[in-house]
CSV table of C-alpha atoms in Angstrom, one decimal:
chain,number,residue,atom,x,y,z
A,1,ASP,CA,-23.7,-12.4,-8.8
A,2,ALA,CA,-24.2,-14.8,-6.6
A,3,GLY,CA,-21.4,-17.7,-6.4
A,4,VAL,CA,-21.6,-21.1,-5.3
A,5,THR,CA,-24.5,-21.6,-2.5
A,6,GLN,CA,-24.1,-24.3,-0.1
A,7,SER,CA,-27.0,-25.9,2.5
A,8,PRO,CA,-26.8,-26.2,5.4
A,9,THR,CA,-23.6,-24.6,6.4
A,10,HIS,CA,-23.2,-26.8,9.4
A,11,LEU,CA,-25.0,-30.0,10.4
A,12,ILE,CA,-24.6,-32.8,13.3
A,13,LYS,CA,-26.2,-36.6,12.3
A,14,THR,CA,-25.8,-39.5,14.4
A,15,ARG,CA,-24.6,-42.4,13.4
A,16,GLY,CA,-26.9,-44.8,10.6
A,17,GLN,CA,-28.7,-41.7,10.1
A,18,HIS,CA,-29.2,-40.5,6.7
A,19,VAL,CA,-28.3,-36.7,5.7
A,20,THR,CA,-29.1,-34.6,2.0
A,21,LEU,CA,-26.8,-32.1,1.3
A,22,ARG,CA,-28.0,-28.8,-1.6
A,23,CYS,CA,-25.8,-27.0,-3.8
A,24,SER,CA,-26.8,-24.3,-6.4
A,25,PRO,CA,-24.2,-23.5,-8.6
A,26,ILE,CA,-23.2,-20.1,-10.4
A,27,SER,CA,-25.9,-19.1,-12.8
A,28,GLY,CA,-25.0,-20.5,-16.5
A,29,HIS,CA,-22.7,-23.0,-15.3
A,30,LYS,CA,-24.2,-26.7,-15.9
A,31,SER,CA,-21.3,-28.8,-14.0
A,32,VAL,CA,-21.5,-29.2,-10.3
A,33,SER,CA,-19.3,-31.4,-8.1
A,34,TRP,CA,-19.3,-33.0,-5.3
A,35,TYR,CA,-15.9,-33.5,-2.8
A,36,GLN,CA,-15.2,-34.1,0.6
A,37,GLN,CA,-12.8,-32.9,3.0
A,38,VAL,CA,-11.3,-34.5,6.3
A,39,LEU,CA,-9.3,-32.3,8.5
A,40,GLY,CA,-5.6,-32.0,7.2
A,41,GLN,CA,-6.5,-33.3,3.9
A,42,GLY,CA,-7.0,-32.3,0.4
A,43,PRO,CA,-10.3,-32.8,-0.6
A,44,GLN,CA,-11.5,-36.1,-2.3
A,45,PHE,CA,-13.3,-36.4,-5.5
A,46,ILE,CA,-16.8,-37.9,-5.2
A,47,PHE,CA,-19.4,-37.0,-7.9
A,48,GLN,CA,-19.4,-35.1,-11.0
A,49,TYR,CA,-22.8,-34.5,-12.8
A,50,TYR,CA,-22.9,-32.3,-16.3
A,51,GLU,CA,-26.4,-31.5,-17.8
A,52,LYS,CA,-27.6,-33.7,-15.1
A,53,GLU,CA,-25.8,-37.4,-16.3
A,54,GLU,CA,-23.4,-38.7,-13.4
A,55,ARG,CA,-19.9,-37.5,-15.4
A,56,GLY,CA,-17.5,-39.1,-13.3
A,57,ARG,CA,-17.3,-41.0,-9.4
A,58,GLY,CA,-14.4,-41.4,-6.8
A,59,ASN,CA,-13.5,-44.1,-4.5
A,60,PHE,CA,-16.7,-43.9,-2.9
A,61,PRO,CA,-19.8,-46.2,-1.3
A,62,ASP,CA,-22.4,-46.5,-2.7
A,63,ARG,CA,-23.9,-45.3,0.1
A,64,PHE,CA,-23.4,-42.2,-1.5
A,65,SER,CA,-25.5,-41.1,-4.0
A,66,ALA,CA,-26.1,-37.5,-5.8
A,67,ARG,CA,-28.5,-36.2,-8.5
A,68,GLN,CA,-28.7,-32.7,-10.4
A,69,PHE,CA,-31.9,-31.2,-11.6
A,70,PRO,CA,-33.2,-29.0,-14.1
A,71,ASN,CA,-32.1,-26.2,-13.0
A,72,TYR,CA,-28.5,-27.6,-12.6
A,73,SER,CA,-28.9,-27.3,-9.1
A,74,SER,CA,-27.4,-30.4,-7.0
A,75,GLU,CA,-28.1,-33.1,-4.0
A,76,LEU,CA,-26.0,-35.3,-2.0
A,77,ASN,CA,-27.2,-37.8,-0.6
A,78,VAL,CA,-24.9,-39.8,2.2
A,79,ASN,CA,-27.5,-43.4,3.7
A,80,ALA,CA,-26.2,-44.8,6.9
A,81,LEU,CA,-23.8,-42.5,8.4
A,82,LEU,CA,-20.7,-43.3,9.8
A,83,LEU,CA,-18.4,-41.3,12.0
A,84,GLY,CA,-15.5,-41.3,9.5
A,85,ASP,CA,-18.2,-39.0,7.4
A,86,SER,CA,-17.5,-36.7,9.2
A,87,ALA,CA,-16.0,-34.2,6.9
A,88,LEU,CA,-16.5,-30.5,5.1
A,89,TYR,CA,-18.3,-31.3,1.8
A,90,LEU,CA,-17.9,-29.1,-0.9
A,91,CYS,CA,-19.9,-28.7,-3.7
A,92,ALA,CA,-17.7,-26.5,-7.3
A,93,SER,CA,-19.8,-25.5,-9.8
A,94,SER,CA,-17.8,-24.9,-13.6
A,95,PRO,CA,-19.5,-23.9,-17.1
A,96,ARG,CA,-18.9,-27.5,-18.4
A,97,GLY,CA,-17.4,-30.4,-17.1
A,98,GLY,CA,-13.8,-31.2,-18.3
A,99,PHE,CA,-10.2,-29.9,-17.8
A,100,ASN,CA,-10.1,-26.4,-19.6
A,101,TYR,CA,-13.0,-25.0,-17.2
A,102,GLY,CA,-12.0,-23.6,-13.9
A,103,TYR,CA,-13.8,-24.6,-10.6
A,104,THR,CA,-15.5,-22.2,-8.4
A,105,PHE,CA,-16.4,-23.8,-5.0
A,106,GLY,CA,-18.7,-23.0,-2.1
A,107,SER,CA,-18.0,-22.6,1.5
A,108,GLY,CA,-19.4,-25.7,1.8
A,109,THR,CA,-21.2,-28.0,4.5
A,110,ARG,CA,-19.6,-29.0,7.7
A,111,LEU,CA,-21.0,-32.5,8.8
A,112,THR,CA,-20.1,-33.8,12.4
A,113,VAL,CA,-21.8,-37.7,12.8
A,114,VAL,CA,-21.6,-38.6,16.8
B,1,THR,CA,-0.5,-43.1,-2.3
B,2,GLN,CA,-0.5,-39.6,-3.0
B,3,LEU,CA,-1.2,-38.2,-7.1
B,4,LEU,CA,0.8,-34.8,-6.0
B,5,GLU,CA,2.9,-34.6,-2.7
B,6,GLN,CA,3.0,-31.2,-1.4
B,7,SER,CA,5.6,-30.2,0.8
B,8,PRO,CA,6.5,-29.1,3.7
B,9,GLN,CA,3.0,-30.7,5.5
B,10,PHE,CA,3.5,-27.2,7.3
B,11,LEU,CA,4.6,-23.7,7.7
B,12,SER,CA,5.5,-20.6,9.4
B,13,ILE,CA,7.0,-17.4,9.0
B,14,GLN,CA,7.5,-14.1,10.4
B,15,GLU,CA,5.4,-11.0,8.0
B,16,GLY,CA,7.4,-9.7,5.5
B,17,GLU,CA,9.6,-13.0,5.5
B,18,ASN,CA,9.5,-15.2,1.6
B,19,LEU,CA,8.8,-18.8,1.5
B,20,THR,CA,8.2,-21.5,-1.1
B,21,VAL,CA,6.0,-24.5,-1.1
B,22,TYR,CA,6.6,-27.4,-3.5
B,23,CYS,CA,3.7,-29.8,-5.6
B,24,ASN,CA,5.8,-33.0,-6.7
B,25,SER,CA,4.5,-36.3,-8.8
B,26,SER,CA,6.0,-38.9,-10.3
B,27,SER,CA,3.6,-38.4,-12.8
B,28,VAL,CA,3.6,-35.7,-16.6
B,29,PHE,CA,0.7,-33.4,-16.3
B,30,SER,CA,-0.7,-31.6,-19.1
B,31,SER,CA,-1.9,-28.7,-16.9
B,32,LEU,CA,-1.5,-27.7,-12.6
B,33,GLN,CA,-3.4,-25.5,-10.4
B,34,TRP,CA,-3.1,-23.9,-7.4
B,35,TYR,CA,-5.6,-23.2,-4.8
B,36,ARG,CA,-5.6,-21.5,-1.6
B,37,GLN,CA,-8.3,-22.6,0.9
B,38,GLU,CA,-9.3,-20.0,3.9
B,39,PRO,CA,-10.4,-21.8,7.3
B,40,GLY,CA,-14.2,-22.0,6.5
B,41,GLU,CA,-13.8,-21.4,3.1
B,42,GLY,CA,-13.9,-23.5,-0.1
B,43,PRO,CA,-10.5,-23.5,-2.5
B,44,VAL,CA,-10.2,-20.4,-4.9
B,45,LEU,CA,-8.4,-20.8,-7.7
B,46,LEU,CA,-4.7,-18.7,-7.7
B,47,VAL,CA,-3.5,-20.1,-11.0
B,48,THR,CA,-3.3,-22.3,-13.7
B,49,VAL,CA,0.2,-23.6,-15.1
B,50,VAL,CA,0.1,-25.7,-18.5
B,51,THR,CA,3.6,-25.0,-19.9
B,52,GLY,CA,6.6,-26.7,-18.7
B,53,GLY,CA,9.2,-24.2,-17.4
B,54,GLU,CA,6.7,-21.5,-17.0
B,55,VAL,CA,6.3,-18.9,-14.5
B,56,LYS,CA,3.2,-17.1,-13.6
B,57,LYS,CA,3.2,-14.2,-11.1
B,58,LEU,CA,0.1,-13.2,-9.4
B,59,LYS,CA,1.3,-10.1,-7.5
B,60,ARG,CA,3.6,-11.1,-4.6
B,61,LEU,CA,2.9,-15.2,-5.4
B,62,THR,CA,5.7,-16.6,-8.5
B,63,PHE,CA,4.4,-20.0,-9.8
B,64,GLN,CA,6.6,-22.4,-11.8
B,65,PHE,CA,6.0,-25.5,-13.1
B,66,GLY,CA,8.7,-27.8,-14.0
B,67,ASP,CA,10.5,-28.4,-17.3
B,68,ALA,CA,9.7,-32.0,-17.2
B,69,ARG,CA,6.0,-30.9,-16.2
B,70,LYS,CA,5.6,-33.1,-12.9
B,71,ASP,CA,6.3,-31.1,-10.3
B,72,SER,CA,5.4,-27.0,-9.3
B,73,SER,CA,6.4,-24.6,-7.0
B,74,LEU,CA,4.7,-21.7,-5.5
B,75,HIS,CA,6.9,-18.9,-4.0
B,76,ILE,CA,5.4,-15.8,-1.7
B,77,THR,CA,7.7,-12.4,-1.9
B,78,ALA,CA,7.1,-10.5,1.5
B,79,ALA,CA,4.6,-12.8,3.4
B,80,GLN,CA,1.3,-11.2,4.8
B,81,PRO,CA,-0.8,-12.0,7.6
B,82,GLY,CA,-3.5,-12.1,4.8
B,83,ASP,CA,-1.6,-14.6,2.9
B,84,THR,CA,-2.5,-17.1,5.8
B,85,GLY,CA,-4.2,-20.1,4.5
B,86,LEU,CA,-3.9,-23.9,2.8
B,87,TYR,CA,-1.8,-24.1,-0.5
B,88,LEU,CA,-3.2,-27.2,-2.4
B,89,CYS,CA,-2.1,-27.6,-5.3
B,90,ALA,CA,-4.2,-30.2,-7.6
B,91,VAL,CA,-4.9,-31.9,-11.5
B,92,ASN,CA,-7.4,-31.0,-13.4
B,93,ASP,CA,-8.0,-33.8,-16.0
B,94,TYR,CA,-12.2,-33.1,-15.5
B,95,LYS,CA,-11.8,-34.4,-11.8
B,96,LEU,CA,-9.8,-32.2,-9.7
B,97,SER,CA,-6.9,-34.2,-7.7
B,98,PHE,CA,-5.6,-32.3,-4.6
B,99,GLY,CA,-2.3,-33.1,-3.1
B,100,ALA,CA,-2.9,-32.7,1.3
B,101,GLY,CA,-1.8,-29.4,0.8
B,102,THR,CA,0.3,-27.2,3.0
B,103,THR,CA,-0.5,-25.0,5.7
B,104,VAL,CA,0.9,-21.6,6.1
B,105,THR,CA,1.0,-19.6,9.0
B,106,VAL,CA,2.1,-15.9,8.7
B,107,ARG,CA,2.3,-14.4,11.8
B,108,ALA,CA,2.4,-10.2,12.3
């Protein structure tokens, strides 16, 4: 069975540009969450989606947005990129949202903003 | 301010030695999770502890949840190079809130 797949694996963008990151959850998982991990820190929560609806949002500016599609895949969009957006972006899926369910992470997208 | 404080930040030991990493907070949690993250990969769930005083073992890894459910520890016995990685503790309240992690390096 395929795990959580993320694309692309690496990306280099210029300040001010826009980026779209993609995530396909494990088959049967209906919840997708996005995390940002900068070097030397633990992942920071950005968004959670369940059944195509936003269930939670972390402390990130409005330049960050996301959506979930009918097949439960998800996109994370970041506008007006800043150097500080350089990070590993992780997607995690779970059968449902909530604290009773474990999360499976993808390998991430390494975004470098220059 | 981090919800979860992990210590030490870095740990480098020789193969065969034992190590302990800590996860502390001033808050009480209903449960706590430990993850290991290898370079270029996402975190992988190792264990969830839910009961104060609980001890769980996973091969050479021993996880303990404090009696007051404010802290946890991870002990590795006879560490191997394959144990190298970033060890993260996290609270799961629909979203995961991670500590900053402990980077463990086991030298052959």
